[in-house]
Short mmCIF file of C-alpha atoms in Angstrom, two decimals:
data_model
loop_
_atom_site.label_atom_id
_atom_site.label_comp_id
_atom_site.label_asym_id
_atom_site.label_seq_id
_atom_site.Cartn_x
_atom_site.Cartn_y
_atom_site.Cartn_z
CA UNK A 1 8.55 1.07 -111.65
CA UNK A 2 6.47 4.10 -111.22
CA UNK A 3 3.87 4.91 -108.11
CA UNK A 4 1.70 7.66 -107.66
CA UNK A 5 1.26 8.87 -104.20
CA UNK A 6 -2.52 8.73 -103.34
CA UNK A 7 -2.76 10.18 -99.91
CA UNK A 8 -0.40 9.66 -96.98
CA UNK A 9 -2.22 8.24 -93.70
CA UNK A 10 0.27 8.54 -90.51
CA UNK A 11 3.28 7.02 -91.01
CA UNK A 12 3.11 5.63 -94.61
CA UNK A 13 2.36 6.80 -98.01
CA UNK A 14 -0.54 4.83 -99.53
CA UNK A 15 0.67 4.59 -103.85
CA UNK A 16 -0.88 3.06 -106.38
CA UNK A 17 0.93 0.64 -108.29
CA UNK A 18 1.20 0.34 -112.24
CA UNK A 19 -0.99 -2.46 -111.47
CA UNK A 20 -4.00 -0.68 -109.97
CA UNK A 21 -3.17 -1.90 -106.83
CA UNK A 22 -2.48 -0.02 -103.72
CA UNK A 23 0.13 -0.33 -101.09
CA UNK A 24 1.82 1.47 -98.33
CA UNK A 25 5.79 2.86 -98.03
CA UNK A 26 7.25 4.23 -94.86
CA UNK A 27 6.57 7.85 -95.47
CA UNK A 28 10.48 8.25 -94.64
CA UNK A 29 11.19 6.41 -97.36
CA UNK A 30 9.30 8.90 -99.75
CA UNK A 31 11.26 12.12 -100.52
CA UNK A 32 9.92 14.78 -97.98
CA UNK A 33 8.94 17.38 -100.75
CA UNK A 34 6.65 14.55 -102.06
CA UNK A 35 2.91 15.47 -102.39
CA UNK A 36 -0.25 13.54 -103.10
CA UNK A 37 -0.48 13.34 -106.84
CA UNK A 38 3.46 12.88 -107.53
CA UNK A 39 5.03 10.18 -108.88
CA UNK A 40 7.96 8.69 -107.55
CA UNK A 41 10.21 6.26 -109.35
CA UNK A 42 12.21 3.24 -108.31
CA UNK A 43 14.95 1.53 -110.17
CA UNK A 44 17.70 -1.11 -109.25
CA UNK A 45 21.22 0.98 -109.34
CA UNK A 46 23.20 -1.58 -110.80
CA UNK A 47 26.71 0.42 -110.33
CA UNK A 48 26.13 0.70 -106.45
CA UNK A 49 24.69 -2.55 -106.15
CA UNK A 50 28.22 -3.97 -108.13
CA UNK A 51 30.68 -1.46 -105.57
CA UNK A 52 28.73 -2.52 -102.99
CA UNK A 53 29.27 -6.30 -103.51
CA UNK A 54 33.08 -5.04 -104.37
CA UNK A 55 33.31 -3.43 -101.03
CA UNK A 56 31.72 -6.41 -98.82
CA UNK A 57 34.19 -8.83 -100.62
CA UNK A 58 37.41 -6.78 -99.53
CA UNK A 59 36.08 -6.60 -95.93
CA UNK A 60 35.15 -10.49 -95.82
CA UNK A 61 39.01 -11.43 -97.04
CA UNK A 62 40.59 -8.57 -94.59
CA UNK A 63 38.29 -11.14 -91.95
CA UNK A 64 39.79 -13.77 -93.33
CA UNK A 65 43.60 -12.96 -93.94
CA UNK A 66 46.16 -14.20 -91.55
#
């Protein structure tokens, strides 16, 4: 999914969705070189997501192990 940043107002970005919609992001959570006019990308890591899973398993059976 693709946004372009419209304008930021306080806090949050406002970015126009593929749609033609708008909405607002945390402006943390918008890289802080980011201007009005970019556009920022967001995709689903699917290898983190997987180690991350991995990861959260292992602890839950150390919980678990006698």
């Amino acid at each position: 999914m693709k946004y372009t940043i419209d304008r930021f107002e306080g806090e949050f970005a406002v970015v126009e969705l593929e749609s033609g919609k708008f909405a607002d992001i945390p402006r943390e959570a918008i890289p802080e070189a980011a201007h009005e006019g970019d556009i920022i990308s967001v995709s689903i890591d699917s290898s983190a997501t997987k180690n991350a899973k991995k990861d959260i398993r292992k602890l839950e059976d150390s919980l678990w192990a006698d």
